[in-house]
Short mmCIF file of C-alpha atoms in Angstrom, two decimals:
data_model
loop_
_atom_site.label_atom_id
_atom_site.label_comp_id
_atom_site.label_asym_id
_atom_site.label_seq_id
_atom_site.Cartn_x
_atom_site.Cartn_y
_atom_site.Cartn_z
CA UNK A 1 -25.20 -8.12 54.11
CA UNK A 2 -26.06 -5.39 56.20
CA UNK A 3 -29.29 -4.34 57.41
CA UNK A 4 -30.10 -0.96 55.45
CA UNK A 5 -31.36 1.98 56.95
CA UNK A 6 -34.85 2.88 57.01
CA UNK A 7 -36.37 3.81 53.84
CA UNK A 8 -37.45 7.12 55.61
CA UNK A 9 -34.00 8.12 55.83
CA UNK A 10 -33.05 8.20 52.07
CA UNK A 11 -36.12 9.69 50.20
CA UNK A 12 -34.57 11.00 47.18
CA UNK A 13 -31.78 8.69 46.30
CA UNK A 14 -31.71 5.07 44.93
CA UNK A 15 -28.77 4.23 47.07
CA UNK A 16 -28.76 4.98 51.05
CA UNK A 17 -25.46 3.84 53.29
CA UNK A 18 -26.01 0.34 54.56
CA UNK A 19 -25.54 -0.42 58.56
CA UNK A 20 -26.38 -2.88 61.55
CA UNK A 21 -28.24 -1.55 64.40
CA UNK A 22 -26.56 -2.54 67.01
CA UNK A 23 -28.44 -1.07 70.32
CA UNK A 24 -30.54 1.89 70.62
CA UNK A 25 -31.07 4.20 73.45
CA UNK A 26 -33.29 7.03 74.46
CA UNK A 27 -30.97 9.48 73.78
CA UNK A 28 -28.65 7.32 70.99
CA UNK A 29 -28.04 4.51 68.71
CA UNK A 30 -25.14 2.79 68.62
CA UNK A 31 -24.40 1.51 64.49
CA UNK A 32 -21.31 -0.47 62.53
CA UNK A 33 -20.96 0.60 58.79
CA UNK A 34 -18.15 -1.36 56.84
CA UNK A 35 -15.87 0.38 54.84
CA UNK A 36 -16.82 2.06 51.87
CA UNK A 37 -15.63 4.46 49.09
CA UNK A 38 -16.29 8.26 49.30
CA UNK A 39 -15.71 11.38 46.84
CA UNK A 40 -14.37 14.23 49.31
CA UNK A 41 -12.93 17.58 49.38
CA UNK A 42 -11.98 20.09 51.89
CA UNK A 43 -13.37 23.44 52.60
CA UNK A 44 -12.04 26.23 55.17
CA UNK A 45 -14.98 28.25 56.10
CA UNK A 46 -15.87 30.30 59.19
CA UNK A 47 -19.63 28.81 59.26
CA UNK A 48 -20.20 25.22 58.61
CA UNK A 49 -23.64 26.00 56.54
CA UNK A 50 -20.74 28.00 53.99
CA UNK A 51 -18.11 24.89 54.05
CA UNK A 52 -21.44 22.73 53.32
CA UNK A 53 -22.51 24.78 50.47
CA UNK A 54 -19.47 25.25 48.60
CA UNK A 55 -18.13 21.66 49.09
CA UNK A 56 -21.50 20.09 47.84
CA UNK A 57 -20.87 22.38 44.75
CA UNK A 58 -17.44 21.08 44.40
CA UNK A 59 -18.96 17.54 44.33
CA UNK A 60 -21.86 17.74 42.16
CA UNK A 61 -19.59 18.74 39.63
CA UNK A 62 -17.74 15.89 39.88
CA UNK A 63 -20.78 13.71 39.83
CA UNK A 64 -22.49 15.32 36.73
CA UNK A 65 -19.55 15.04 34.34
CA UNK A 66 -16.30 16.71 35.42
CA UNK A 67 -15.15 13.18 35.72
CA UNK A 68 -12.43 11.37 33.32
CA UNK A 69 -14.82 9.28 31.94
CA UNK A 70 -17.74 12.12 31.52
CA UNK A 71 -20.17 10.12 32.98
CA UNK A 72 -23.10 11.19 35.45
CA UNK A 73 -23.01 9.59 38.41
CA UNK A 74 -26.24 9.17 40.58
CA UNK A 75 -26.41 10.91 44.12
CA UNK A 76 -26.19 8.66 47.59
CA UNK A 77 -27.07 9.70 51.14
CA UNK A 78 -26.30 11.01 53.35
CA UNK A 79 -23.85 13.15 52.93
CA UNK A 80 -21.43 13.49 55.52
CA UNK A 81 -19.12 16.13 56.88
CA UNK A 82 -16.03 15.75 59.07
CA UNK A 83 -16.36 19.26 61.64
CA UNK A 84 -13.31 19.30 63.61
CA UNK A 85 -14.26 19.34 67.83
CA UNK A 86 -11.74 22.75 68.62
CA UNK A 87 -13.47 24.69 66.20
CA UNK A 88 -13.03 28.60 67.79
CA UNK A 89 -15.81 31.06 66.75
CA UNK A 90 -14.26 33.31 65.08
CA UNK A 91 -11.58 31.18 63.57
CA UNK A 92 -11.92 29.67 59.96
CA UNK A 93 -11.86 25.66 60.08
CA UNK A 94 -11.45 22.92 57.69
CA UNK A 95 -14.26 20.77 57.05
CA UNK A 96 -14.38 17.69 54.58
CA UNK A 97 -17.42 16.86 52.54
CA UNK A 98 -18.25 13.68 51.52
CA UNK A 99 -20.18 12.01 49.03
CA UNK A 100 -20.76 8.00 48.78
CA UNK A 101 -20.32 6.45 45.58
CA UNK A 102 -22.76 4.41 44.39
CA UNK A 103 -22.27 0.56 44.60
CA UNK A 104 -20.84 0.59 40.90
CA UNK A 105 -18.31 2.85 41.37
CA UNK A 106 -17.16 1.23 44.98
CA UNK A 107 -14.29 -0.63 43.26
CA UNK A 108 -13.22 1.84 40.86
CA UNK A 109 -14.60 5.45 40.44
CA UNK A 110 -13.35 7.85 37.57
CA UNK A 111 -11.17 10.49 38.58
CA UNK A 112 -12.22 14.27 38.67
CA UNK A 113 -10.97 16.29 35.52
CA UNK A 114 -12.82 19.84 36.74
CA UNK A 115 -10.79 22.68 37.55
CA UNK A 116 -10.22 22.17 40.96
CA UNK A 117 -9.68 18.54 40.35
CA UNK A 118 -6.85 18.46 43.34
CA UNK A 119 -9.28 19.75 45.76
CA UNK A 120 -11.55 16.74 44.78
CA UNK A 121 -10.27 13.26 45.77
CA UNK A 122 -11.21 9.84 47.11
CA UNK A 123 -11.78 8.74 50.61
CA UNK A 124 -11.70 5.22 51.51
CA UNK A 125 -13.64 4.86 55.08
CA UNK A 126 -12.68 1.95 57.20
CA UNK A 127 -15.17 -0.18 58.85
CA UNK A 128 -16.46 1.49 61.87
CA UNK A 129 -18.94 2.22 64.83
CA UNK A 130 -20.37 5.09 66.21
CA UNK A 131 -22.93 6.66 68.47
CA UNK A 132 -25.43 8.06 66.62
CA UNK A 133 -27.83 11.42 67.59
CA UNK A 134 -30.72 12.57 65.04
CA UNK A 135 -32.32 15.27 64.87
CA UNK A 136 -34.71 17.49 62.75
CA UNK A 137 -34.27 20.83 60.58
CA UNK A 138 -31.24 22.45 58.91
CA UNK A 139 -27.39 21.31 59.62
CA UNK A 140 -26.44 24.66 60.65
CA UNK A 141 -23.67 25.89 62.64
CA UNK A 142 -25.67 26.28 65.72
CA UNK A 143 -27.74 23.35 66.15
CA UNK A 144 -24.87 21.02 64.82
CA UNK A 145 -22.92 22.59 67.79
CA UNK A 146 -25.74 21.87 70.19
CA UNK A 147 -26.67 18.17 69.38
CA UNK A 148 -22.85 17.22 69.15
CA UNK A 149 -22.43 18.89 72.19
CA UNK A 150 -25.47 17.15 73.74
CA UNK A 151 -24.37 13.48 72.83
CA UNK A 152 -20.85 13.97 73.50
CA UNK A 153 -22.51 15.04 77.13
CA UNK A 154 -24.93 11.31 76.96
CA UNK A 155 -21.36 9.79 76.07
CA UNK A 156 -19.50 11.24 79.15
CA UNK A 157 -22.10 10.59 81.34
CA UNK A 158 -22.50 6.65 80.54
CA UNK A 159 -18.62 6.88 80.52
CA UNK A 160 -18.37 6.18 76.68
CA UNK A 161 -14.97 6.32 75.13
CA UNK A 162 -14.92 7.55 71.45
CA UNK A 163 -12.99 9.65 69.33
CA UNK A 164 -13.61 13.23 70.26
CA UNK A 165 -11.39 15.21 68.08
CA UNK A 166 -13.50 15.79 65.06
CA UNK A 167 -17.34 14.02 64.75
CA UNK A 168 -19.46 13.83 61.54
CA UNK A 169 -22.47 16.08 60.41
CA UNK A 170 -24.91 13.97 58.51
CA UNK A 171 -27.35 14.93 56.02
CA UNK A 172 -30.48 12.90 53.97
CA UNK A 173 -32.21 15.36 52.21
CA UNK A 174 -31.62 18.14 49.56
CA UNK A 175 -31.52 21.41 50.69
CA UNK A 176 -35.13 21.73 48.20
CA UNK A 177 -36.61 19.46 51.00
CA UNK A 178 -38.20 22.01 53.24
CA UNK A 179 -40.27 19.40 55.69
CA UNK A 180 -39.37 15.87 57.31
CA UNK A 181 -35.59 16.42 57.74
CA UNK A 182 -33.29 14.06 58.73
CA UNK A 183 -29.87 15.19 60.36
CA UNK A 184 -27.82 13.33 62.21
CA UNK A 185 -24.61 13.53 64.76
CA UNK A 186 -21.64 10.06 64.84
CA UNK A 187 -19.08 10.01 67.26
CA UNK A 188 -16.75 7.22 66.06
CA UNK A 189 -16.69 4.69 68.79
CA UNK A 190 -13.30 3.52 70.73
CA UNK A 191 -13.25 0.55 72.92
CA UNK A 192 -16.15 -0.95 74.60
CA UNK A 193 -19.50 0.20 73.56
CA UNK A 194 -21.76 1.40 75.96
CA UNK A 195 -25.35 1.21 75.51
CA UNK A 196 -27.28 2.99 78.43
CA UNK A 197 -28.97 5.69 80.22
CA UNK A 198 -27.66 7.68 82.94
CA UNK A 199 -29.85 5.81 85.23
CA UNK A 200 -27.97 2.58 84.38
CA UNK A 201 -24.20 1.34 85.36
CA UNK A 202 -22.06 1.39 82.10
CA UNK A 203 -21.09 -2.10 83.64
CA UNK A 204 -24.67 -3.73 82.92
CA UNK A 205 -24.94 -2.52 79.32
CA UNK A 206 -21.32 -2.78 77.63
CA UNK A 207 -21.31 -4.40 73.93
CA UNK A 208 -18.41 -6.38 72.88
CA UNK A 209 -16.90 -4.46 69.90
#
């Protein structure tokens, strides 16, 4: 199994996304999560703080009853959100909101039955890796902006290839929690991975994938 991640990450839930640490960095981690099942939908929102607000609505619904088999489903972390790279500021954008389902509900989940039922809808995430920036605070639009911006920056500079037309915004805590916040930037990986400063060649610190 994989190794999980700290316990300091995941706080307030029972269940916290499993991964393998595969290097670490000053300014990154590199990770590999296999594939799991998420609960999703899609918001278009001119702010990300306004997508992540009315999609986590959208979900909780979902996992508090408005579910074809009216059952309450416990909350995971984190919860992700897909934040597509071109965003233009004054241009609405779509952003999907995630949810993991619990370990019970990885083989078969119930569907949602609330009224926006189509906008709600199942996500199955392929095993992956991907560079990995934390930071503290609120996921807002601005500092989301600034800590993709500044590992997508690490990335280019050790020569990094990964996909760079969306990344994910990742979240541990409930937006009650007001201290100890855990937010976090992935960039899926592609190709070699590349664990290492600027000081160092990409050459002497490559990871077979």
């Amino acid at each position: 199994p994989s190794n999980s991640s700290e316990s300091s990450f995941c706080t307030e839930t029972k269940e916290c996304l499993f991964f393998d640490l595969i290097c670490k960095t000053p300014n990154y981690e590199v990770r590999h999560y296999d594939a799991t099942k998420w609960v999703s939908t899609d918001v278009q929102a001119y702010f990300l703080e306004t997508a992540a607000g009315k999609g986590f609505m959208k979900l909780y619904k979902y996992i508090t009853g408005a579910n074809e088999d009216g059952v309450k489903i416990d909350m995971t972390a984190p919860v992700i959100i897909r934040i597509p790279e071109d965003k233009k500021l004054l241009e609405p954008a779509v952003y999907t909101i995630s949810f993991l389902l619990p370990s019970a509900y990885q083989e078969r989940a119930p569907k949602p039955t609330n009224e926006e039922a189509s906008l709600v809808y199942f996500t199955d995430m392929p095993e992956m890796t991907v560079y990995v920036k934390s930071y503290g605070g609120w996921m807002l639009s601005m500092t989301s902006k600034l800590y993709s911006r500044l590992l997508a920056k690490e990335l280019n500079n050790t020569q990094a290839s990964y996909h760079n037309v969306f990344h994910y915004g990742v979240g541990y805590q409930s937006p009650m929690k007001l201290l100890n916040r855990r937010n976090e930037v992935w960039y899926i990986s592609k190709g070699e991975l590349v664990c290492a400063t600027q000081e160092e060649t990409p050459s002497d610190a490559t990871v077979s994938a």
